[in-house]
PDB file of C-alpha atoms in Angstrom:
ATOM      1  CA  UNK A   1      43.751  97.115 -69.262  1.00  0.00           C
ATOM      2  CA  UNK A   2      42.741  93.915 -71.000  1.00  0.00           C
ATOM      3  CA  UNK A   3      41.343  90.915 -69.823  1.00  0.00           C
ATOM      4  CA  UNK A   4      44.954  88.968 -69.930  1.00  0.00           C
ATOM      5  CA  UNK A   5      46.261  91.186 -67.480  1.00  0.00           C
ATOM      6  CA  UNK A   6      43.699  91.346 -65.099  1.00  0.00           C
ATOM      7  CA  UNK A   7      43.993  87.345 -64.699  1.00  0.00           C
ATOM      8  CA  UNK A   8      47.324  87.194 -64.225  1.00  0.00           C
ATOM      9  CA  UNK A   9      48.028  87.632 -60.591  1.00  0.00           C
ATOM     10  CA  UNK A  10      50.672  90.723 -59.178  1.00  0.00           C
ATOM     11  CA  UNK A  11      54.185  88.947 -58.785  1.00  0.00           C
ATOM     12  CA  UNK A  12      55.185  90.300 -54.705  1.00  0.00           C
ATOM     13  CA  UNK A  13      58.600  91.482 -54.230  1.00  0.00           C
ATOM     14  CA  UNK A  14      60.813  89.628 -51.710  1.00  0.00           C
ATOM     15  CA  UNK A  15      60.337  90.111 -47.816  1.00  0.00           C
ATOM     16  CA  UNK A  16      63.146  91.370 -45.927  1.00  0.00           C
ATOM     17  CA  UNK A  17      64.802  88.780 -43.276  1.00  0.00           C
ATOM     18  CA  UNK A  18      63.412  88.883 -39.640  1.00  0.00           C
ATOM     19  CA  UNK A  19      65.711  90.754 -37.474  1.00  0.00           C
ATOM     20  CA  UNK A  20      65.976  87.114 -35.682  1.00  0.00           C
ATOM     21  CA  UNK A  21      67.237  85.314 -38.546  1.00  0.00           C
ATOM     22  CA  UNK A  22      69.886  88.101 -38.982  1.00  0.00           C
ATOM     23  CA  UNK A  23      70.938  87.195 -35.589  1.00  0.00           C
ATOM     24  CA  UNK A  24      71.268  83.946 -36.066  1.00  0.00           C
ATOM     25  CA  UNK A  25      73.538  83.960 -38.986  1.00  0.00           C
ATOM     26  CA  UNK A  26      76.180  86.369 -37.061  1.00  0.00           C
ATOM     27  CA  UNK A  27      79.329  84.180 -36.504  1.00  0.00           C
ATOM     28  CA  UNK A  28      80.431  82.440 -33.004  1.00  0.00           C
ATOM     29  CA  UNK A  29      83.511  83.235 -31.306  1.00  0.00           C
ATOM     30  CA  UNK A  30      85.202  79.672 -30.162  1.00  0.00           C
ATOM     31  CA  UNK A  31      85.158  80.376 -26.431  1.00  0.00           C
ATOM     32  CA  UNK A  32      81.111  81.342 -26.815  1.00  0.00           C
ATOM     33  CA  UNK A  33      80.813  78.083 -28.742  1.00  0.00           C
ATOM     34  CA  UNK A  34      83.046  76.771 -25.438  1.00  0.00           C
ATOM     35  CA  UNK A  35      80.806  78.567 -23.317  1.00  0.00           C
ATOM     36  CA  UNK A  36      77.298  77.334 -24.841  1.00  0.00           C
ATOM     37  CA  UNK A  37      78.754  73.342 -25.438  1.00  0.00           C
ATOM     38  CA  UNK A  38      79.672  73.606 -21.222  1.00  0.00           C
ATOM     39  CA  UNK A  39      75.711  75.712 -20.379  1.00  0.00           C
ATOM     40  CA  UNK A  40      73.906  72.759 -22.613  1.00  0.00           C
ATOM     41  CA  UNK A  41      76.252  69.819 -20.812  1.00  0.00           C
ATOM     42  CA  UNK A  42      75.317  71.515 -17.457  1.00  0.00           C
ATOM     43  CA  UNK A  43      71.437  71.462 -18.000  1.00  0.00           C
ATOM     44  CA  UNK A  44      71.536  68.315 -19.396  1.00  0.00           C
ATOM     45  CA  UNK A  45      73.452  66.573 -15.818  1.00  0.00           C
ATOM     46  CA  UNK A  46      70.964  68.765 -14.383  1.00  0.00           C
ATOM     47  CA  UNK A  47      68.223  66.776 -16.572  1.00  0.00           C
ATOM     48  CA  UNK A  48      70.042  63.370 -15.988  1.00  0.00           C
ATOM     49  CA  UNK A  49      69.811  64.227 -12.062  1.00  0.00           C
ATOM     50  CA  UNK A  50      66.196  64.287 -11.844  1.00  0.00           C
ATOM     51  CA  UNK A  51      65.329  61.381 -14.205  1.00  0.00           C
ATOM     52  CA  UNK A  52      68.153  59.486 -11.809  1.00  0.00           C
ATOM     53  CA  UNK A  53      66.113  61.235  -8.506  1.00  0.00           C
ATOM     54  CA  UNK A  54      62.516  59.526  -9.806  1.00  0.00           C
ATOM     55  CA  UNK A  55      60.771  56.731  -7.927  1.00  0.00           C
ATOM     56  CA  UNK A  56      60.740  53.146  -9.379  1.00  0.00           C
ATOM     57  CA  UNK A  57      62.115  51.311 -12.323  1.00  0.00           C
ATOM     58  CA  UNK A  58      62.462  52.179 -15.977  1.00  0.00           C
ATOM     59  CA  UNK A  59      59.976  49.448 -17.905  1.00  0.00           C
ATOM     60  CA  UNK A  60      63.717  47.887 -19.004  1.00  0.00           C
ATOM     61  CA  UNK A  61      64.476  47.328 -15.164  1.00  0.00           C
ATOM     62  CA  UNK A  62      61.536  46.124 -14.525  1.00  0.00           C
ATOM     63  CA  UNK A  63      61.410  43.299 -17.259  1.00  0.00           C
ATOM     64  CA  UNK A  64      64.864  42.155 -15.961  1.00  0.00           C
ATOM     65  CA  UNK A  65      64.123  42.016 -12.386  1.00  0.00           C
ATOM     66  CA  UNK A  66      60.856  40.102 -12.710  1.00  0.00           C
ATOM     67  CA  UNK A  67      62.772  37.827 -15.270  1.00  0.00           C
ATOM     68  CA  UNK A  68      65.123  37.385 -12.809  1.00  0.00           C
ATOM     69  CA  UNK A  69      62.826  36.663 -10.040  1.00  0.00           C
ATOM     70  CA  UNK A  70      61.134  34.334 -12.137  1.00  0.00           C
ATOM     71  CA  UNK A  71      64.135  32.275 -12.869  1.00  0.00           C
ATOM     72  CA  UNK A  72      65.090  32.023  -9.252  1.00  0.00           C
ATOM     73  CA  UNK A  73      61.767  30.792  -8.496  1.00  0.00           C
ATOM     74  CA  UNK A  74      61.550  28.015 -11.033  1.00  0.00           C
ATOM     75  CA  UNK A  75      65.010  26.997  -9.666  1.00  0.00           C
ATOM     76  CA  UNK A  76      63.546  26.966  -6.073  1.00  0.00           C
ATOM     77  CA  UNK A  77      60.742  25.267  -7.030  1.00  0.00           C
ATOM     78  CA  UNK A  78      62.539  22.324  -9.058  1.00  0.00           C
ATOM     79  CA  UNK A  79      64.687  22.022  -5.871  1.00  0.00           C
ATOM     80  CA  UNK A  80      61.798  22.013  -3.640  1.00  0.00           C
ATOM     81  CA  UNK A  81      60.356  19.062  -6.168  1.00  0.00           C
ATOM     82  CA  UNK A  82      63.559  17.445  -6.084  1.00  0.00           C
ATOM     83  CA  UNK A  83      63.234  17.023  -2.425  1.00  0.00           C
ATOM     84  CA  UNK A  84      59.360  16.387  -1.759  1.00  0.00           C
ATOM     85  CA  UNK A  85      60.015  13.505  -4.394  1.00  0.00           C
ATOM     86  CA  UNK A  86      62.543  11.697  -2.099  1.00  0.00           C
ATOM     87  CA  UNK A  87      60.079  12.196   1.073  1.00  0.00           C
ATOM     88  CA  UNK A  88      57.215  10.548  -0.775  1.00  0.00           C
ATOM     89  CA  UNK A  89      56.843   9.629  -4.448  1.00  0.00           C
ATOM     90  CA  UNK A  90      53.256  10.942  -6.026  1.00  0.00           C
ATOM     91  CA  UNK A  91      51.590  11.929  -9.248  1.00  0.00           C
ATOM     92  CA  UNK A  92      50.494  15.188  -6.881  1.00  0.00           C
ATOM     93  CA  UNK A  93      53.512  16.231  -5.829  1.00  0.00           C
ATOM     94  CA  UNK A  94      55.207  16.371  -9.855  1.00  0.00           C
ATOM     95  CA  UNK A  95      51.562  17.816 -10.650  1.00  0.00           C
ATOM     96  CA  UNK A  96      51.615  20.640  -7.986  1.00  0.00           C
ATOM     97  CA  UNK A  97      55.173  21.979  -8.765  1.00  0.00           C
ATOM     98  CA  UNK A  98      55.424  20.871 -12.013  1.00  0.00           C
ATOM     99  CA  UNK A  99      52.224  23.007 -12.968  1.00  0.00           C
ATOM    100  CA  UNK A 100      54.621  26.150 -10.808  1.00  0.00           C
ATOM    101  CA  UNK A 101      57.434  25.531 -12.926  1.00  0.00           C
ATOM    102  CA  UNK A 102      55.050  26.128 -15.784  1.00  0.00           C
ATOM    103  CA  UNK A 103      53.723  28.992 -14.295  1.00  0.00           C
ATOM    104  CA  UNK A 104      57.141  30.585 -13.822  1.00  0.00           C
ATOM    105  CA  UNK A 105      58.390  29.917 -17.259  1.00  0.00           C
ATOM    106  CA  UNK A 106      55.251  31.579 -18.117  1.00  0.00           C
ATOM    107  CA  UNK A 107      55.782  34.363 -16.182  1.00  0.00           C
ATOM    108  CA  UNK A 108      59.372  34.933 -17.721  1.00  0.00           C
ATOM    109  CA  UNK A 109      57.662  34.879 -21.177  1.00  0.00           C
ATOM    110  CA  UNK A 110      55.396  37.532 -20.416  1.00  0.00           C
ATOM    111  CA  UNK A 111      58.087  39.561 -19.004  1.00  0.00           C
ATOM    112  CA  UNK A 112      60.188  39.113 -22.006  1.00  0.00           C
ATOM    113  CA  UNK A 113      57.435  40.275 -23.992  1.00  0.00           C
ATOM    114  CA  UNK A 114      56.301  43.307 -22.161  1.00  0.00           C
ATOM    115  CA  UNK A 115      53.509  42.367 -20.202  1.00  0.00           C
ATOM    116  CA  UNK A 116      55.555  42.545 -16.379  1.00  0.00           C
ATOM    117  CA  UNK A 117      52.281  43.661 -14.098  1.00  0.00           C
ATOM    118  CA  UNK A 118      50.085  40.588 -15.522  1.00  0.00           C
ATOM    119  CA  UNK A 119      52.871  38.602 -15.232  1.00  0.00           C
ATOM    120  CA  UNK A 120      53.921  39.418 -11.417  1.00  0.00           C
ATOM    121  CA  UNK A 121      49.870  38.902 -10.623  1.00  0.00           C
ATOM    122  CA  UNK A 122      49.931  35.477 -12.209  1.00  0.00           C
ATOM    123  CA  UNK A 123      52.996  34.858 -10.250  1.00  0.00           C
ATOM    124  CA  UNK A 124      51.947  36.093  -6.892  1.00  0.00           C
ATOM    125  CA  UNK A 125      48.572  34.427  -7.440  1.00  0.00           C
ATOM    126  CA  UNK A 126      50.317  30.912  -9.082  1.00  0.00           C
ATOM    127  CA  UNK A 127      52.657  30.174  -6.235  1.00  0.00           C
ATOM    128  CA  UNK A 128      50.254  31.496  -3.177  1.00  0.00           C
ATOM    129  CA  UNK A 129      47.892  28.762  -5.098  1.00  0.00           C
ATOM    130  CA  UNK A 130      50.912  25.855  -5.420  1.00  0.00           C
ATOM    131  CA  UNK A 131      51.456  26.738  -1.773  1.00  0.00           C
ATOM    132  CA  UNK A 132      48.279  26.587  -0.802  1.00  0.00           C
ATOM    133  CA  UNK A 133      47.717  23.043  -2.584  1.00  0.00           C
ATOM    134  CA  UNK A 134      50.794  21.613  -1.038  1.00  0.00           C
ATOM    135  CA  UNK A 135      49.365  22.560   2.602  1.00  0.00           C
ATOM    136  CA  UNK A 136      46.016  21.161   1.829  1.00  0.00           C
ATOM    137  CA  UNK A 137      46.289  18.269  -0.762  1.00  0.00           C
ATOM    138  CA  UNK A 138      49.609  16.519  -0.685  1.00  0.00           C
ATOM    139  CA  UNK A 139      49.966  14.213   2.237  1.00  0.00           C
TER     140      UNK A 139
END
């Protein structure tokens, strides 16, 4: 044997297919393709049911509704503005809810963007505070 030959590496015959590739390439009847379409749309309902059956809101949902909650509140609170200006005119009143309009605008932005538990906290905590200013500061 010379040296050329014992650096050249052994060429490997083919392998034979795995007897599970062989039965994959056997051909489908239509009513077993009928069969199979009708098992996979069955398990997928199934799959559909449970997602449907889970607790809370999909982060989608959730945007919306806090969005939406938002907006209602920065209605309510330019009504509530509206009308506490035509009891008494004051720099404190347009200051208090102005400053919760703000907030709520700001709280739709974050929403928007993705960022609905901070947002709901700064809400919660923004119009307890406007409330709590209105009791105590305006006259």
């Amino acid at each position: 044997m010379s040296a050329s030959d014992r650096d050249t590496p052994a060429t490997k015959a083919p392998e034979a297919p795995v007897a599970e590739e062989a039965d994959d390439v056997r051909e489908e009847t239509p009513e077993a393709a009928r069969a199979a379409d009708a098992a996979e749309a069955a398990e997928a309902a199934d799959e559909g049911d449970e997602l449907d059956e889970q607790d809370g809101l999909t982060p989608k949902q959730a945007r919306r509704l806090r969005v939406a909650v938002a907006s209602v509140l920065l209605v309510a609170m330019a009504v509530v503005l509206v009308i506490r200006l035509a009891s008494r005119t004051s720099v404190l009143v347009v200051g208090v809810y102005g400053l919760a309009m703000i907030l709520c605008g700001v709280v739709i932005e974050l929403s928007r963007n993705g960022r609905t538990r901070l947002g709901t906290w700064l809400l919660v905590a923004g119009l307890l505070g406007a409330l709590a200013l209105d009791w105590l500061v305006l006259p």
